[in-house]
PDB file of C-alpha atoms in Angstrom:
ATOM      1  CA  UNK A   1     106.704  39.773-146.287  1.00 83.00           C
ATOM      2  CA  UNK A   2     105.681  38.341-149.834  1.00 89.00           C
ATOM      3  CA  UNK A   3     104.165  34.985-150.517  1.00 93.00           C
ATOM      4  CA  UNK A   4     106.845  34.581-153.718  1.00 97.00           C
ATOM      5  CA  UNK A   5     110.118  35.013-152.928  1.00 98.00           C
ATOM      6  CA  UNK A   6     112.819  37.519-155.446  1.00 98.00           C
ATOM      7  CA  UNK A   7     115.912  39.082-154.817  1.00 97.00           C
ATOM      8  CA  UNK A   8     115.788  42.505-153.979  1.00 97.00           C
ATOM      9  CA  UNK A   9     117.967  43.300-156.656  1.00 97.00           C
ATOM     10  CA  UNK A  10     120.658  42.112-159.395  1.00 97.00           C
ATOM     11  CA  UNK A  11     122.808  44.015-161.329  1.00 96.00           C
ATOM     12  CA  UNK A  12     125.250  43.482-164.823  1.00 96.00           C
ATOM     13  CA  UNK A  13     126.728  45.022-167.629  1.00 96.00           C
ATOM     14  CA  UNK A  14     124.840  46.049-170.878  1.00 97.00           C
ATOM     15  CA  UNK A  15     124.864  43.138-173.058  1.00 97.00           C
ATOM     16  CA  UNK A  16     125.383  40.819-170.735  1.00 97.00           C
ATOM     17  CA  UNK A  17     122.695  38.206-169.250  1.00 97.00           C
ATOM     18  CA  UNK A  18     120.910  38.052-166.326  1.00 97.00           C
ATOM     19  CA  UNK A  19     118.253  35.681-164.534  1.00 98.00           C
ATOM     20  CA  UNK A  20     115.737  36.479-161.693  1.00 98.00           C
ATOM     21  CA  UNK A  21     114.431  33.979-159.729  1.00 98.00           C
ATOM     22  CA  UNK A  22     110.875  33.364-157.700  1.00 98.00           C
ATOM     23  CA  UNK A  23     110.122  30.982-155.591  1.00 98.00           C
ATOM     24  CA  UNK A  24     106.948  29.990-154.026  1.00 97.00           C
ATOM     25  CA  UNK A  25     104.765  26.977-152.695  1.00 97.00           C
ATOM     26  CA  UNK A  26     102.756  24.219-153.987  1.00 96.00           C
ATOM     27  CA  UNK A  27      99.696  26.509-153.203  1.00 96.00           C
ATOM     28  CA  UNK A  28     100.570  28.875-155.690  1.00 97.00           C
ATOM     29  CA  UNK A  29     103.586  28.719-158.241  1.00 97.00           C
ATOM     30  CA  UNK A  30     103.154  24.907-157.750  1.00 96.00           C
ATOM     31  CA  UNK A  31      99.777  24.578-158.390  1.00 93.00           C
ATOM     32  CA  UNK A  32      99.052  27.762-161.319  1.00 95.00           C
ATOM     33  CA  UNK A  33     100.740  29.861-164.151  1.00 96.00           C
ATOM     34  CA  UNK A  34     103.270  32.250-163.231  1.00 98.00           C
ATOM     35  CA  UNK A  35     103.280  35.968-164.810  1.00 98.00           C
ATOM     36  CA  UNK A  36     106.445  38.579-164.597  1.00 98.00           C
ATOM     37  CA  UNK A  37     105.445  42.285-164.715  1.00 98.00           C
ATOM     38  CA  UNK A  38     107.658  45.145-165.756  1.00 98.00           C
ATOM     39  CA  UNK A  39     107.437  48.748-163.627  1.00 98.00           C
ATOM     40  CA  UNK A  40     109.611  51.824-165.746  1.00 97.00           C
ATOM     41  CA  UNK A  41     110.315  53.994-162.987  1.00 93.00           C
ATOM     42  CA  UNK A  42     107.511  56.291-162.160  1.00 93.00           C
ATOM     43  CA  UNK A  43     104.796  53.725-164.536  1.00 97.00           C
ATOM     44  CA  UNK A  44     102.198  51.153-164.269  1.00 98.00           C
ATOM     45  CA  UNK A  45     103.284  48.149-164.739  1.00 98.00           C
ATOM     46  CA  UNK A  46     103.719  45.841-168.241  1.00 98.00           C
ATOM     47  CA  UNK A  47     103.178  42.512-168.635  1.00 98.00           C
ATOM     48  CA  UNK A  48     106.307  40.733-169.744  1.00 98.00           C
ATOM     49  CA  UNK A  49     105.566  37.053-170.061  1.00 98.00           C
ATOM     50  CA  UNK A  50     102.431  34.985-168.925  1.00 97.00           C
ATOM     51  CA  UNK A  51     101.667  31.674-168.903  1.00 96.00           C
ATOM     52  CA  UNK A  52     104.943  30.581-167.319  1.00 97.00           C
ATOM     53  CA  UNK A  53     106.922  31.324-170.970  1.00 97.00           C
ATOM     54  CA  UNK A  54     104.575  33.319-173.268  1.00 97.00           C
ATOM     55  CA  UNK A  55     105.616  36.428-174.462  1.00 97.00           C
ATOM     56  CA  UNK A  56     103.060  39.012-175.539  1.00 96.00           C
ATOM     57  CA  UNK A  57     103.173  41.099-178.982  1.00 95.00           C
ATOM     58  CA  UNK A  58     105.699  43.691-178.780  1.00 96.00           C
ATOM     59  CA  UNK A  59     107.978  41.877-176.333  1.00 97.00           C
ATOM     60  CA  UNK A  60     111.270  41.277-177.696  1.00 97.00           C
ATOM     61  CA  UNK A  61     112.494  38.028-177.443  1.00 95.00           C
ATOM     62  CA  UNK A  62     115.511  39.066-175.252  1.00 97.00           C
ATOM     63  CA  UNK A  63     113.046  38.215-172.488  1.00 98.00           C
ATOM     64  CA  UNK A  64     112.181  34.359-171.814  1.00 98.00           C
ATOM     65  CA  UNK A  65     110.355  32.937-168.469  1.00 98.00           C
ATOM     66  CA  UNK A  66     110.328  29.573-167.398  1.00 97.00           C
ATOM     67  CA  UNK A  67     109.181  27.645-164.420  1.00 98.00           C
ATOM     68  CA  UNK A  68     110.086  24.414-162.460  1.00 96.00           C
ATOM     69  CA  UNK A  69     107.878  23.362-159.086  1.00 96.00           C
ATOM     70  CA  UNK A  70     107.456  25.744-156.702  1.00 97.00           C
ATOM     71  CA  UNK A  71     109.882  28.300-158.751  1.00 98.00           C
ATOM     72  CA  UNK A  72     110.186  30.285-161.477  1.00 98.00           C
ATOM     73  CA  UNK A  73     112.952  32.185-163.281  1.00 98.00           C
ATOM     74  CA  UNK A  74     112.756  35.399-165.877  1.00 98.00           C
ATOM     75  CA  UNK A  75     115.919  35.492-168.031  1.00 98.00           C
ATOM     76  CA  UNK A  76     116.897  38.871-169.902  1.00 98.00           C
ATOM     77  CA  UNK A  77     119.800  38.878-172.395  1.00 97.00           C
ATOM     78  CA  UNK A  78     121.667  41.687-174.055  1.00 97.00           C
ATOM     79  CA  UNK A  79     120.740  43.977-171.458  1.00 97.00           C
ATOM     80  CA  UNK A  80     120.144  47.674-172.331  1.00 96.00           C
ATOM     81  CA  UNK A  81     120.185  50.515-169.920  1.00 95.00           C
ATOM     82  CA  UNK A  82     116.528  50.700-170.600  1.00 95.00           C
ATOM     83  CA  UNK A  83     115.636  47.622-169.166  1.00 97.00           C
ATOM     84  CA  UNK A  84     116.258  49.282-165.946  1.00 97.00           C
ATOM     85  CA  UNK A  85     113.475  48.840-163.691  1.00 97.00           C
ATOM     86  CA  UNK A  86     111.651  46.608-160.843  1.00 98.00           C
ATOM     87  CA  UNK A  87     110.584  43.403-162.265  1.00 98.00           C
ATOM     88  CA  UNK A  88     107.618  41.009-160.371  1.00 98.00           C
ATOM     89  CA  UNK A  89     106.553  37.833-160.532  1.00 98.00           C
ATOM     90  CA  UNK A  90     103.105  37.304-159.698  1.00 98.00           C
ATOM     91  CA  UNK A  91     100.299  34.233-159.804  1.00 97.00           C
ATOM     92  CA  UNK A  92      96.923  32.727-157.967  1.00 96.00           C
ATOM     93  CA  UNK A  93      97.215  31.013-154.613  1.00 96.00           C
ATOM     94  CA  UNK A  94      94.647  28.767-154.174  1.00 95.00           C
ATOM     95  CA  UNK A  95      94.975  28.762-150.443  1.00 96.00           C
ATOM     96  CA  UNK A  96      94.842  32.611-149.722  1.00 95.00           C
ATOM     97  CA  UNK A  97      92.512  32.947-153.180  1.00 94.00           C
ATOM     98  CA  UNK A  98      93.940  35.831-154.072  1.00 95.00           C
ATOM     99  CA  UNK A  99      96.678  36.670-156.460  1.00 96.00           C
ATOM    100  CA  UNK A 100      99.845  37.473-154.978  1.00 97.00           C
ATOM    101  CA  UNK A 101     103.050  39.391-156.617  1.00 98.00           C
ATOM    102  CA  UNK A 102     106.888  38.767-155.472  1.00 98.00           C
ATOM    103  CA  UNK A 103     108.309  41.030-153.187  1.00 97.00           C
ATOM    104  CA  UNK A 104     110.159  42.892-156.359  1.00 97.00           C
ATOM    105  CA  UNK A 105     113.889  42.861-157.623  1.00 98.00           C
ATOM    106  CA  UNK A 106     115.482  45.932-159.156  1.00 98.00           C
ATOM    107  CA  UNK A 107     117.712  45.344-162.012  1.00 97.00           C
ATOM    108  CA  UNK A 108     120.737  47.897-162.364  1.00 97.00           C
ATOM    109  CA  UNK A 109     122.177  47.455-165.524  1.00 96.00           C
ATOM    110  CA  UNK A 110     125.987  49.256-165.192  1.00 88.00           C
TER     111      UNK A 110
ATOM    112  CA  UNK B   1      92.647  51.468-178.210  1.00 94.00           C
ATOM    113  CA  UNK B   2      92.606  48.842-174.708  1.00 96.00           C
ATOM    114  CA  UNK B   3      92.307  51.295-172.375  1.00 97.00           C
ATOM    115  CA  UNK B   4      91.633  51.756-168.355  1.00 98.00           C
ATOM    116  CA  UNK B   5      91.361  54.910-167.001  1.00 98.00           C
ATOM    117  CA  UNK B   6      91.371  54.813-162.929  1.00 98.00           C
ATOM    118  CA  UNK B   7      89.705  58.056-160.846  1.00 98.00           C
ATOM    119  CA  UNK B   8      88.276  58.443-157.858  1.00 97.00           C
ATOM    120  CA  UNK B   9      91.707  58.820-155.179  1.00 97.00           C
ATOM    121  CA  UNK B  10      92.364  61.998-152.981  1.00 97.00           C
ATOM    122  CA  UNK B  11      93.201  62.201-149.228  1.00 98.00           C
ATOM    123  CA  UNK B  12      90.627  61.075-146.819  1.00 98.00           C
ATOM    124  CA  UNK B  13      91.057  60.546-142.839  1.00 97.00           C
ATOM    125  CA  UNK B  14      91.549  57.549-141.181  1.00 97.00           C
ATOM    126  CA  UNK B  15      88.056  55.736-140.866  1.00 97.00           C
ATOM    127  CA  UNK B  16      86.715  57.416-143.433  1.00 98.00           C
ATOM    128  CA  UNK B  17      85.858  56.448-147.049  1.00 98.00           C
ATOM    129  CA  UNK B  18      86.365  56.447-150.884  1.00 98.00           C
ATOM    130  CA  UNK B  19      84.929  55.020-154.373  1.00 98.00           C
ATOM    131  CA  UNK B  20      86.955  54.320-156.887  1.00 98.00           C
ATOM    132  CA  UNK B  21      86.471  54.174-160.281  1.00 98.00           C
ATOM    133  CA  UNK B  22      88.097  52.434-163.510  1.00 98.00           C
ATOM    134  CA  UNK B  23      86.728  53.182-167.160  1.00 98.00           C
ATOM    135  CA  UNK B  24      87.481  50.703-169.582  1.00 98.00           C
ATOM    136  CA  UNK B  25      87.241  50.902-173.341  1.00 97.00           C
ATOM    137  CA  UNK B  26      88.206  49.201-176.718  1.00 97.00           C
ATOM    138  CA  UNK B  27      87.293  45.786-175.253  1.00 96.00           C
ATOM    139  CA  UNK B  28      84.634  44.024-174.409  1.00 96.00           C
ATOM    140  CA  UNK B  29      84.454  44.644-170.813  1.00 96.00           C
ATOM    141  CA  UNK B  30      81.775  41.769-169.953  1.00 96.00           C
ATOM    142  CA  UNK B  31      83.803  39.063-171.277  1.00 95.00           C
ATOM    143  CA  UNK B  32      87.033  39.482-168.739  1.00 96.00           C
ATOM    144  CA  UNK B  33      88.034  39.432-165.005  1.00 96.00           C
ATOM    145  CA  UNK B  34      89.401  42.603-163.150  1.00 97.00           C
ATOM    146  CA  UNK B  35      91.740  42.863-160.678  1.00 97.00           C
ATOM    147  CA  UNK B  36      92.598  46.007-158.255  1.00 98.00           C
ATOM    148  CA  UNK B  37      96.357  46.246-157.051  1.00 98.00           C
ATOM    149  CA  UNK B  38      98.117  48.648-155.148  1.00 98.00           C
ATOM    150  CA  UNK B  39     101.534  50.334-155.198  1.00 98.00           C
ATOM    151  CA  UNK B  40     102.305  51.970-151.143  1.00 98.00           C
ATOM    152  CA  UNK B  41     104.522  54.917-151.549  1.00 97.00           C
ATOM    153  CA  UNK B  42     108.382  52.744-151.992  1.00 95.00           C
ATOM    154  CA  UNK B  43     107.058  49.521-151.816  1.00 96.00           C
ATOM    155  CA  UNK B  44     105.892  46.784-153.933  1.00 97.00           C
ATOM    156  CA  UNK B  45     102.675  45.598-155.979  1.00 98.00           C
ATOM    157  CA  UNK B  46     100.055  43.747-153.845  1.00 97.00           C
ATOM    158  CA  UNK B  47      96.730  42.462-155.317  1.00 97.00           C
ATOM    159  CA  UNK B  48      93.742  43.749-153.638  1.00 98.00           C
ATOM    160  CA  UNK B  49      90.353  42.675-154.975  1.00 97.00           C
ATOM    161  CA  UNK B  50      89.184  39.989-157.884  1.00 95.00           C
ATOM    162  CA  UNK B  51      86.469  39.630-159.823  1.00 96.00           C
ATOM    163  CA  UNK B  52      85.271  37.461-162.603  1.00 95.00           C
ATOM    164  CA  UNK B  53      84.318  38.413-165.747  1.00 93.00           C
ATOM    165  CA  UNK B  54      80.252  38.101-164.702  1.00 90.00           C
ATOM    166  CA  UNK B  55      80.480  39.077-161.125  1.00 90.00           C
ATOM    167  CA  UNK B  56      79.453  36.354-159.286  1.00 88.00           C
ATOM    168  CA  UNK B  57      82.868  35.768-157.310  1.00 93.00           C
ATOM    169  CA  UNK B  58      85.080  38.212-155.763  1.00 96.00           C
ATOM    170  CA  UNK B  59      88.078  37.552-153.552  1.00 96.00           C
ATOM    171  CA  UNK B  60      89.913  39.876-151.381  1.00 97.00           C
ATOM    172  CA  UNK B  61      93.219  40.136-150.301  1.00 96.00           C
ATOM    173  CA  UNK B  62      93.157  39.453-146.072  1.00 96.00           C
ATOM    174  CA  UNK B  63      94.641  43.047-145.749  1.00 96.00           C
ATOM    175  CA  UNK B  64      91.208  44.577-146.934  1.00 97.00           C
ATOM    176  CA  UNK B  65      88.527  41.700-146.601  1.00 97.00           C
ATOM    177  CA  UNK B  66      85.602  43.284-144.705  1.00 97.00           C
ATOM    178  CA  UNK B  67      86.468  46.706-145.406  1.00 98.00           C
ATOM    179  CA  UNK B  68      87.039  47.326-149.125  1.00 98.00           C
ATOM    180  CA  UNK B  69      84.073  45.867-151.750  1.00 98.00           C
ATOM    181  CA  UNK B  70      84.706  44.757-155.142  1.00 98.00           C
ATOM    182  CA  UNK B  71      81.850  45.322-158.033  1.00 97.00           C
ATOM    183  CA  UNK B  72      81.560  46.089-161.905  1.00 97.00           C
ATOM    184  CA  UNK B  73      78.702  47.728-163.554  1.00 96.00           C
ATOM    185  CA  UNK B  74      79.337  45.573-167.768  1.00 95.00           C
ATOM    186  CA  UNK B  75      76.984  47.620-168.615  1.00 95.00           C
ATOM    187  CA  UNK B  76      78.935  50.909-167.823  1.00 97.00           C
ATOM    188  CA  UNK B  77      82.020  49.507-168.721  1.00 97.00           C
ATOM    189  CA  UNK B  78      83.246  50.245-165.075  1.00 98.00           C
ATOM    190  CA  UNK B  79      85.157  48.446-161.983  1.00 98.00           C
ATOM    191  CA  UNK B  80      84.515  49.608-158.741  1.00 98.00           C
ATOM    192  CA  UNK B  81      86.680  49.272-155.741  1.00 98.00           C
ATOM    193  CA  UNK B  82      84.673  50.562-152.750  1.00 98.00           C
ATOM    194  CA  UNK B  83      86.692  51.446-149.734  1.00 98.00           C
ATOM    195  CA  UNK B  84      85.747  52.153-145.783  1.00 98.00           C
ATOM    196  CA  UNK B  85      87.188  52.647-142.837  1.00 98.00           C
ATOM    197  CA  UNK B  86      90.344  53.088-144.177  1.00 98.00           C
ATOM    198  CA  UNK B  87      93.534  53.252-142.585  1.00 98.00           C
ATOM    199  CA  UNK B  88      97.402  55.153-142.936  1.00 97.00           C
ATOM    200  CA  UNK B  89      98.526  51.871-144.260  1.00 97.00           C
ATOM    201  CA  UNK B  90      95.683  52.000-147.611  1.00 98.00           C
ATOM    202  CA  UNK B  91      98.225  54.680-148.656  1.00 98.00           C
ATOM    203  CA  UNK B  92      99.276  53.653-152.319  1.00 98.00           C
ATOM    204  CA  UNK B  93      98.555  54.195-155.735  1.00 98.00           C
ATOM    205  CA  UNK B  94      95.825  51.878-156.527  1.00 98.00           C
ATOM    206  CA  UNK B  95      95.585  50.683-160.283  1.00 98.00           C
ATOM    207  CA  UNK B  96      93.016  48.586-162.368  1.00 98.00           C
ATOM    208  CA  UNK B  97      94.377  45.507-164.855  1.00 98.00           C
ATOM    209  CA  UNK B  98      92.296  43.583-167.226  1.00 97.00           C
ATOM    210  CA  UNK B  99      92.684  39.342-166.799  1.00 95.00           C
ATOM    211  CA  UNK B 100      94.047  37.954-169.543  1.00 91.00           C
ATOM    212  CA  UNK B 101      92.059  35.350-171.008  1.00 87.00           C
ATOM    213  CA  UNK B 102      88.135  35.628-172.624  1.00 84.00           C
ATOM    214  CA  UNK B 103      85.147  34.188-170.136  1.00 83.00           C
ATOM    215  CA  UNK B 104      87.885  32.445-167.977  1.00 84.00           C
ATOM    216  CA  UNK B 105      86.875  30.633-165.009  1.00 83.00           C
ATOM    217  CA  UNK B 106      90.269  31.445-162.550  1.00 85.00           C
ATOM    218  CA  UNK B 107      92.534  34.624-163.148  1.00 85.00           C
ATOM    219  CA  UNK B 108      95.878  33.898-165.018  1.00 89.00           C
ATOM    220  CA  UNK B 109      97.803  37.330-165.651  1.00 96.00           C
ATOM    221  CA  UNK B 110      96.984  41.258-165.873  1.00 97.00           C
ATOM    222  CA  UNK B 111      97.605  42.117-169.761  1.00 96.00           C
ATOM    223  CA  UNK B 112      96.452  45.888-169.117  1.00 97.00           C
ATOM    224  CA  UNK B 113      97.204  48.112-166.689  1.00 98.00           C
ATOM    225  CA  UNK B 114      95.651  51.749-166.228  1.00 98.00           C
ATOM    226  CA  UNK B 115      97.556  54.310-164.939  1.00 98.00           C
ATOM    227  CA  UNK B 116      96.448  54.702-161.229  1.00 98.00           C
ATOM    228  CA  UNK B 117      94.726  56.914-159.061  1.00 98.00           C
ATOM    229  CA  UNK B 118      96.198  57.854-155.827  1.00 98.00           C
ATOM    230  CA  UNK B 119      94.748  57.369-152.217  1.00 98.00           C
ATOM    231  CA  UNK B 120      96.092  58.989-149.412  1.00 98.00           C
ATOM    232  CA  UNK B 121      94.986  58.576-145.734  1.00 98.00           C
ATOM    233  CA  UNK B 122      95.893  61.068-143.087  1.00 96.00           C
ATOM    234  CA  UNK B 123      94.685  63.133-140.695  1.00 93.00           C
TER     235      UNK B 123
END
């Protein structure tokens, strides 16, 4: 059982939009930055977006994070079949102090 | 180029133990916090082990406190995730990330990732 909370998986069409949600506690999401991760099949994982809604260099802006309380949400438009993959959300909780990830969702792009 | 290069996994019995090792390059190393997280065979990414950019504080993950130790040589360049009495459940790819920001005080995200090395405990 995770400390964040995602959806095992989502699913939609190429070009379409879709949202993933996380959703923690005050001792973590609440209380620190949120970061979403990016695992390929068979890869390490990439960072996405940090900071709540940063994007690094080299990540398109098809890919936008924001955060609200306890929760946060990564939002991917114009899917591609090559955004396929599991996507995490991950931050610091200050009560276990140690950083914790999201249980995972896998997005199926049809 | 920012690179970590994990080594060190292979199959060991229950109770037993294993070092491993992550190399990094093209930053510098001293000036950043570390982070070990691991990947069981299926599942999902769990964090592991912390440690600031000088050493002084580590943090564990209560799966492994008491059994796995955290350390960094700066002036090898080189995280170390020591691991004993180890169990069927330490069964994972384990990989190395760099914190994000310079000579931060708390961790914030992992901005590089090395490949993994691969533990495996069994009898």
């Amino acid at each position: 059982q995770s400390v964040l909370t995602q959806p095992p998986s989502v699913s939609a069409a190429p070009g379409q939009k879709v949202t993933i949600s996380c959703s923690g506690s005050n001792s973590n999401i609440g209380n620190d930055y949120v970061s979403w991760y990016q695992q390929l099949p068979g890869t390490a994982p990439k960072l996405l977006i940090y900071d709540n809604d940063n994007r690094p260099s080299g990540i398109p802006d098809r890919f936008s994070g924001s955060k609200s309380g306890t929760s946060a949400t990564l939002g991917i438009t114009g899917l591609q079949t090559g955004d396929e993959a599991d996507y995490y959300c991950g931050t610091w909780d200050s009560s276990l102090s140690a950083w914790v990830f999201g249980g995972g969702t896998n997005l199926i792009v049809l | 180029q920012v690179q970590l290069v994990e080594s060190g996994g292979g199959v060991v019995q229950p109770g037993g133990s294993l070092r491993l090792s992550c190399a990094a390059s093209g930053f510098t190393f001293s000036s950043y916090g570390m982070h070990w997280v691991r990947q069981a065979p299926g599942k999902g990414l769990e964090g592991v082990a912390f440690i600031r950019y000088s050493g002084s504080d580590k943090y564990y993950a209560d799966s492994v406190k008491g059994r796995f130790t955290i350390s960094r040589d700066n002036s090898r360049s080189t995280l170390y995730l020591q691991m004993n009495s180890l169990r069927a459940e330490d069964t994972a790819v384990y990989y190395c990330a760099k914190d994000g920001p310079l000579l931060a005080v708390n961790f914030y995200y992992m901005d590089v990732w090395g490949k993994g090395t691969t533990v495996t405990v069994s009898s």
